[in-house]
């Protein structure tokens, strides 16, 4: 389990120039830590183990962005579900750790998906927070609130 | 000829120093000599015969006309602060501060390229919107596209300001 009140990774103290717990106050309760330097991928990419591309569901007029072929390119819950389905995930009801399964959790606010977190083999969740840092967090509730809404979709696939 | 607004009262047949404010926002001071046609307690009609002005002009830009770099910095900081957890680059590009930067046009390019070099952030849409160009090859990753734009900047002589 990660420490409470932000177990800050002292190797990378410079990653944020702001207090993450001000944006996500539940993190202070559930425990979290910074996990990596800023990098050019987003939460969808990271949840599918892609750290080279930014998976963009909006139509971009400029190159440098990726979206899986054949998936409707809009910010709908259905599109996000389809992205994970084509990568072997299926919907489930439980967020707890199940041996042999990898899970993702999609946060939804006002009917639109905002963020997706991935569960590690030890049960801790990892999240890429927009264009900046990755964090590890003990509970999905750590990121619920004003920015990301709440978890509405859980999906799992056999862990390889 | 610019309209001059005389701030100080004058007396006939005398050379007096005046502070004259022009409508451009600067100030001038100097001497003038003119023919007084009428007098009154609160107003004076004069015909300017000659003016010998020694002045130094200091222009203070109105607040809304901030220096380009200051304006870019303010908008970029606001944009970065208010989109820092956003997972969609298209939503980030629709932020009002980002749109205002695009509205700065080519003046913003050196500042955008400097920011891109420093942060490797989502400035590609802005550069495309301003220039109409896209130097990134088809199928580029984001990092490859950033590198393409930085090379484009160098090739087009956009040395970033220090």
Short mmCIF file of C-alpha atoms in Angstrom, two decimals:
data_model
loop_
_atom_site.label_atom_id
_atom_site.label_comp_id
_atom_site.label_asym_id
_atom_site.label_seq_id
_atom_site.Cartn_x
_atom_site.Cartn_y
_atom_site.Cartn_z
CA UNK A 1 0.00 0.00 0.00
CA UNK A 2 1.14 3.51 -0.71
CA UNK A 3 1.64 5.93 2.12
CA UNK A 4 -1.06 8.33 3.15
CA UNK A 5 -0.90 12.07 2.48
CA UNK A 6 1.18 11.59 -0.65
CA UNK A 7 4.19 9.30 -0.44
CA UNK A 8 6.21 11.57 -2.63
CA UNK A 9 8.83 9.92 -4.80
CA UNK A 10 11.86 11.86 -3.64
CA UNK A 11 13.73 11.00 -6.82
CA UNK A 12 11.37 13.23 -8.78
CA UNK A 13 10.39 16.12 -6.51
CA UNK A 14 10.21 18.56 -9.39
CA UNK A 15 7.42 16.92 -11.32
CA UNK A 16 4.63 19.19 -10.20
CA UNK A 17 4.62 22.89 -9.59
CA UNK A 18 1.33 22.68 -7.82
CA UNK A 19 -0.29 20.67 -5.04
CA UNK A 20 -2.02 17.70 -6.63
CA UNK A 21 -4.10 17.13 -3.51
CA UNK A 22 -5.74 20.51 -4.00
CA UNK A 23 -7.12 19.24 -7.30
CA UNK A 24 -7.82 15.74 -6.01
CA UNK A 25 -8.42 16.01 -2.26
CA UNK A 26 -9.39 12.35 -1.94
CA UNK A 27 -5.83 11.36 -2.77
CA UNK A 28 -4.74 12.61 0.62
CA UNK A 29 -7.10 10.12 2.24
CA UNK A 30 -6.48 7.10 0.04
CA UNK A 31 -2.73 7.44 -0.51
CA UNK A 32 -0.74 8.08 -3.66
CA UNK A 33 2.69 8.80 -5.06
CA UNK A 34 4.24 10.27 -8.17
CA UNK A 35 5.44 7.54 -10.46
CA UNK A 36 7.12 9.02 -13.53
CA UNK A 37 8.25 12.11 -15.38
CA UNK A 38 5.92 13.92 -17.78
CA UNK A 39 5.73 12.10 -21.08
CA UNK A 40 3.76 12.42 -24.34
CA UNK A 41 1.01 9.89 -23.74
CA UNK A 42 -2.39 10.21 -22.09
CA UNK A 43 -4.47 8.06 -19.78
CA UNK A 44 -6.04 5.95 -22.52
CA UNK A 45 -2.64 5.14 -23.96
CA UNK A 46 -1.16 4.36 -20.57
CA UNK A 47 -4.03 2.12 -19.59
CA UNK A 48 -3.18 0.04 -22.67
CA UNK A 49 0.57 0.08 -21.95
CA UNK A 50 1.37 2.52 -24.75
CA UNK A 51 3.86 5.15 -23.65
CA UNK A 52 4.73 6.37 -27.14
CA UNK A 53 1.48 7.81 -28.40
CA UNK A 54 -1.28 10.21 -27.36
CA UNK A 55 -4.62 8.52 -28.03
CA UNK A 56 -6.89 11.35 -29.08
CA UNK A 57 -10.63 10.82 -29.41
CA UNK A 58 -11.16 14.32 -30.79
CA UNK A 59 -10.55 14.96 -34.47
CA UNK A 60 -7.22 16.73 -34.75
CA UNK A 61 -6.24 18.76 -37.84
CA UNK A 62 -2.58 18.10 -37.20
CA UNK A 63 -0.46 14.93 -37.11
CA UNK A 64 1.02 13.39 -33.98
CA UNK A 65 -2.11 11.85 -32.53
CA UNK A 66 -3.46 8.31 -32.66
CA UNK A 67 -6.88 6.70 -32.50
CA UNK A 68 -7.54 3.01 -33.14
CA UNK A 69 -8.83 2.37 -36.65
CA UNK A 70 -12.48 1.48 -36.84
CA UNK A 71 -13.42 3.01 -33.50
CA UNK A 72 -15.86 5.91 -33.55
CA UNK A 73 -13.87 9.04 -32.85
CA UNK A 74 -15.84 10.95 -30.29
CA UNK A 75 -15.87 11.45 -26.58
CA UNK A 76 -18.62 9.02 -25.75
CA UNK A 77 -18.62 6.30 -23.15
CA UNK A 78 -19.45 3.85 -25.94
CA UNK A 79 -16.33 4.81 -27.90
CA UNK A 80 -14.10 4.38 -24.90
CA UNK A 81 -15.67 1.00 -24.15
CA UNK A 82 -15.11 -0.02 -27.76
CA UNK A 83 -11.44 0.94 -27.52
CA UNK A 84 -10.96 -1.44 -24.61
CA UNK A 85 -13.14 -4.17 -26.09
CA UNK A 86 -10.95 -4.37 -29.18
CA UNK A 87 -8.04 -4.88 -26.81
CA UNK A 88 -9.67 -7.82 -25.08
CA UNK A 89 -11.42 -6.15 -22.17
CA UNK A 90 -14.97 -6.96 -21.10
CA UNK A 91 -17.20 -5.17 -18.66
CA UNK A 92 -17.34 -6.36 -15.07
CA UNK A 93 -18.83 -5.17 -11.79
CA UNK A 94 -15.97 -5.42 -9.32
CA UNK A 95 -13.04 -3.12 -8.71
CA UNK A 96 -11.19 -5.38 -6.31
CA UNK A 97 -8.10 -7.28 -7.38
CA UNK A 98 -8.85 -10.57 -9.07
CA UNK A 99 -5.87 -12.82 -9.65
CA UNK A 100 -5.22 -13.37 -13.33
CA UNK A 101 -7.11 -10.34 -14.49
CA UNK A 102 -6.05 -6.84 -15.47
CA UNK A 103 -8.64 -4.16 -14.89
CA UNK A 104 -9.30 -0.63 -16.08
CA UNK A 105 -11.72 1.88 -14.58
CA UNK A 106 -13.31 4.67 -16.63
CA UNK A 107 -14.27 7.89 -14.88
CA UNK A 108 -17.30 9.72 -16.23
CA UNK A 109 -18.51 13.26 -15.58
CA UNK A 110 -21.70 14.73 -17.00
CA UNK A 111 -22.06 11.74 -19.28
CA UNK A 112 -18.61 12.10 -20.82
CA UNK A 113 -15.56 9.94 -20.08
CA UNK A 114 -12.77 11.95 -18.54
CA UNK A 115 -10.13 9.50 -17.39
CA UNK A 116 -9.18 5.84 -17.20
CA UNK A 117 -7.00 4.15 -14.59
CA UNK A 118 -5.28 0.75 -14.80
CA UNK A 119 -4.83 -1.73 -12.00
CA UNK A 120 -1.42 -3.25 -11.27
CA UNK A 121 -0.84 -6.84 -10.17
CA UNK A 122 -0.57 -5.70 -6.54
CA UNK A 123 -3.98 -4.02 -6.66
CA UNK A 124 -2.65 -0.46 -6.79
CA UNK A 125 -4.03 1.72 -9.57
CA UNK A 126 -1.97 3.82 -11.97
CA UNK A 127 -3.15 6.95 -13.73
CA UNK A 128 -1.66 9.35 -16.28
CA UNK A 129 -3.07 12.74 -15.31
CA UNK A 130 -3.38 14.54 -18.62
CA UNK A 131 -0.16 15.78 -20.18
CA UNK A 132 1.87 15.68 -17.00
CA UNK A 133 2.69 13.07 -14.41
CA UNK A 134 1.77 9.47 -13.71
CA UNK A 135 0.67 8.57 -10.24
CA UNK A 136 0.00 5.39 -8.36
CA UNK A 137 -3.01 5.47 -6.06
CA UNK A 138 -4.44 2.95 -3.64
CA UNK A 139 -8.08 3.57 -4.43
CA UNK A 140 -10.11 4.70 -7.41
CA UNK A 141 -11.88 7.16 -5.12
CA UNK A 142 -8.66 9.14 -4.93
CA UNK A 143 -9.40 10.71 -8.29
CA UNK A 144 -13.16 11.11 -8.01
CA UNK A 145 -14.49 14.62 -7.80
CA UNK A 146 -14.54 17.85 -9.71
CA UNK A 147 -12.07 16.99 -12.46
CA UNK A 148 -12.87 13.40 -13.37
CA UNK A 149 -16.32 12.72 -11.93
CA UNK A 150 -16.74 9.17 -10.70
CA UNK A 151 -15.99 5.63 -11.83
CA UNK A 152 -18.86 4.25 -13.89
CA UNK A 153 -17.26 1.56 -16.04
CA UNK A 154 -15.04 -1.31 -14.95
CA UNK A 155 -13.54 -3.64 -17.52
CA UNK A 156 -11.15 -6.58 -17.26
CA UNK A 157 -9.14 -8.93 -19.44
CA UNK A 158 -6.97 -11.92 -18.68
CA UNK A 159 -3.59 -10.77 -17.54
CA UNK A 160 -0.78 -11.89 -19.87
CA UNK B 1 -1.43 66.95 -37.31
CA UNK B 2 -2.44 65.54 -33.96
CA UNK B 3 -4.93 67.38 -31.84
CA UNK B 4 -3.26 68.83 -28.79
CA UNK B 5 -5.08 69.24 -25.53
CA UNK B 6 -3.69 72.07 -23.49
CA UNK B 7 -3.68 71.28 -19.81
CA UNK B 8 -2.43 74.51 -18.44
CA UNK B 9 -3.86 77.99 -18.61
CA UNK B 10 -1.80 80.69 -20.28
CA UNK B 11 -1.61 84.43 -20.11
CA UNK B 12 -1.59 86.72 -23.11
CA UNK B 13 1.70 88.05 -24.40
CA UNK B 14 3.71 85.79 -22.25
CA UNK B 15 5.79 82.84 -22.97
CA UNK B 16 4.90 80.19 -20.49
CA UNK B 17 5.80 76.57 -20.11
CA UNK B 18 3.03 74.20 -20.96
CA UNK B 19 2.43 70.54 -20.50
CA UNK B 20 0.68 69.29 -23.57
CA UNK B 21 -0.80 65.86 -23.69
CA UNK B 22 -1.40 64.37 -27.06
CA UNK B 23 -4.06 61.87 -27.72
CA UNK B 24 -1.40 59.25 -28.41
CA UNK B 25 -0.89 58.88 -24.69
CA UNK B 26 2.47 60.55 -24.44
CA UNK B 27 3.37 63.84 -22.88
CA UNK B 28 5.25 66.80 -24.22
CA UNK B 29 6.37 69.96 -22.59
CA UNK B 30 7.61 73.10 -24.23
CA UNK B 31 6.97 76.71 -24.96
CA UNK B 32 4.61 78.31 -27.38
CA UNK B 33 3.87 81.81 -28.41
CA UNK B 34 0.55 82.82 -29.81
CA UNK B 35 -1.89 85.61 -30.33
CA UNK B 36 -4.62 85.81 -27.77
CA UNK B 37 -7.96 86.64 -29.27
CA UNK B 38 -10.08 86.55 -26.16
CA UNK B 39 -9.78 85.82 -22.50
CA UNK B 40 -12.00 84.42 -19.86
CA UNK B 41 -11.77 82.89 -16.47
CA UNK B 42 -12.09 79.33 -17.61
CA UNK B 43 -11.23 79.41 -21.29
CA UNK B 44 -8.91 81.14 -23.67
CA UNK B 45 -9.07 81.36 -27.44
CA UNK B 46 -5.73 81.60 -29.08
CA UNK B 47 -4.24 81.46 -32.50
CA UNK B 48 -0.98 79.61 -32.46
CA UNK B 49 1.72 81.63 -34.22
CA UNK B 50 4.69 79.53 -33.52
CA UNK B 51 5.80 76.82 -31.24
CA UNK B 52 9.21 75.94 -30.03
CA UNK B 53 8.97 72.65 -28.38
CA UNK B 54 11.60 70.67 -26.66
CA UNK B 55 10.19 67.49 -25.54
CA UNK B 56 10.87 63.97 -24.62
CA UNK B 57 8.18 61.53 -25.49
CA UNK B 58 7.43 58.66 -23.22
CA UNK B 59 4.74 56.33 -24.41
CA UNK B 60 3.09 54.05 -21.92
CA UNK B 61 1.09 51.35 -23.73
CA UNK B 62 -2.47 50.97 -22.57
CA UNK B 63 -3.03 47.97 -20.35
CA UNK B 64 -4.77 46.04 -23.10
CA UNK B 65 -1.75 46.43 -25.36
CA UNK B 66 0.64 44.35 -23.29
CA UNK B 67 3.87 43.41 -24.92
CA UNK B 68 3.42 40.39 -27.10
CA UNK B 69 5.63 38.21 -24.99
CA UNK B 70 3.94 39.25 -21.77
CA UNK B 71 0.56 38.52 -23.28
CA UNK B 72 1.67 35.14 -24.57
CA UNK B 73 3.15 34.23 -21.19
CA UNK B 74 -0.03 35.17 -19.39
CA UNK B 75 -2.22 33.19 -21.75
CA UNK B 76 0.11 30.18 -21.86
CA UNK B 77 0.28 30.03 -18.07
CA UNK B 78 -3.48 30.23 -17.82
CA UNK B 79 -3.92 27.53 -20.45
CA UNK B 80 -1.45 25.18 -18.85
CA UNK B 81 -2.92 25.73 -15.40
CA UNK B 82 -6.51 25.18 -16.46
CA UNK B 83 -5.92 22.13 -18.67
CA UNK B 84 -3.32 20.31 -16.62
CA UNK B 85 -5.43 17.18 -16.06
CA UNK B 86 -7.09 17.14 -19.45
CA UNK B 87 -6.79 13.88 -21.38
CA UNK B 88 -7.98 15.35 -24.68
CA UNK B 89 -5.70 17.48 -26.83
CA UNK B 90 -8.67 18.72 -28.84
CA UNK B 91 -10.35 20.00 -25.68
CA UNK B 92 -7.11 21.62 -24.64
CA UNK B 93 -6.95 23.40 -27.99
CA UNK B 94 -10.46 24.76 -27.52
CA UNK B 95 -9.54 26.52 -24.30
CA UNK B 96 -10.12 30.29 -24.66
CA UNK B 97 -6.56 31.18 -23.73
CA UNK B 98 -5.21 28.82 -26.39
CA UNK B 99 -7.56 30.32 -28.95
CA UNK B 100 -6.35 33.79 -28.04
CA UNK B 101 -2.80 32.68 -28.62
CA UNK B 102 -3.80 31.45 -32.06
CA UNK B 103 -5.37 34.84 -32.57
CA UNK B 104 -1.98 36.48 -32.03
CA UNK B 105 -0.98 35.03 -35.35
CA UNK B 106 2.60 34.79 -36.51
CA UNK B 107 3.75 37.06 -33.70
CA UNK B 108 3.22 34.14 -31.36
CA UNK B 109 5.29 31.62 -33.28
CA UNK B 110 8.66 32.30 -31.60
CA UNK B 111 7.06 32.10 -28.17
CA UNK B 112 5.14 28.93 -29.03
CA UNK B 113 8.29 27.27 -30.34
CA UNK B 114 10.19 28.23 -27.23
CA UNK B 115 7.41 26.77 -25.09
CA UNK B 116 7.31 23.67 -27.27
CA UNK B 117 11.04 23.18 -26.88
CA UNK B 118 10.79 23.60 -23.12
CA UNK B 119 7.65 21.57 -22.35
CA UNK B 120 7.05 19.46 -25.50
CA UNK B 121 3.40 20.20 -24.91
CA UNK B 122 0.32 20.34 -27.12
CA UNK B 123 1.16 23.36 -29.24
CA UNK B 124 0.90 21.59 -32.57
CA UNK B 125 -2.67 22.64 -33.28
CA UNK B 126 -1.76 26.29 -32.65
CA UNK B 127 1.23 26.12 -34.99
CA UNK B 128 -0.87 24.47 -37.68
CA UNK B 129 -3.67 26.99 -37.26
CA UNK B 130 -1.29 29.93 -37.58
CA UNK B 131 0.93 28.63 -40.37
CA UNK B 132 -1.33 26.31 -42.31
CA UNK B 133 1.52 23.85 -42.42
CA UNK B 134 2.15 20.44 -40.86
CA UNK B 135 5.74 19.24 -41.13
CA UNK B 136 5.13 15.98 -39.26
CA UNK B 137 5.10 12.87 -41.43
CA UNK B 138 1.95 10.78 -41.63
CA UNK B 139 1.80 8.32 -38.76
CA UNK B 140 4.09 10.34 -36.49
CA UNK B 141 3.94 9.82 -32.81
CA UNK B 142 3.45 12.93 -30.75
CA UNK B 143 7.13 13.12 -29.87
CA UNK B 144 8.09 12.77 -33.54
CA UNK B 145 5.64 15.51 -34.48
CA UNK B 146 7.10 17.82 -31.85
CA UNK B 147 10.58 17.22 -33.24
CA UNK B 148 9.31 17.95 -36.74
CA UNK B 149 7.88 21.28 -35.66
CA UNK B 150 11.06 22.26 -33.83
CA UNK B 151 13.03 21.51 -36.97
CA UNK B 152 10.49 23.50 -38.97
CA UNK B 153 11.09 26.44 -36.66
CA UNK B 154 14.82 26.30 -37.17
CA UNK B 155 14.46 25.98 -40.94
CA UNK B 156 12.16 28.99 -41.10
CA UNK B 157 14.43 31.19 -39.04
CA UNK B 158 12.29 31.28 -35.95
CA UNK B 159 15.09 31.44 -33.44
CA UNK B 160 13.34 31.43 -30.08
CA UNK B 161 13.71 34.60 -28.04
CA UNK B 162 15.97 34.26 -25.02
#
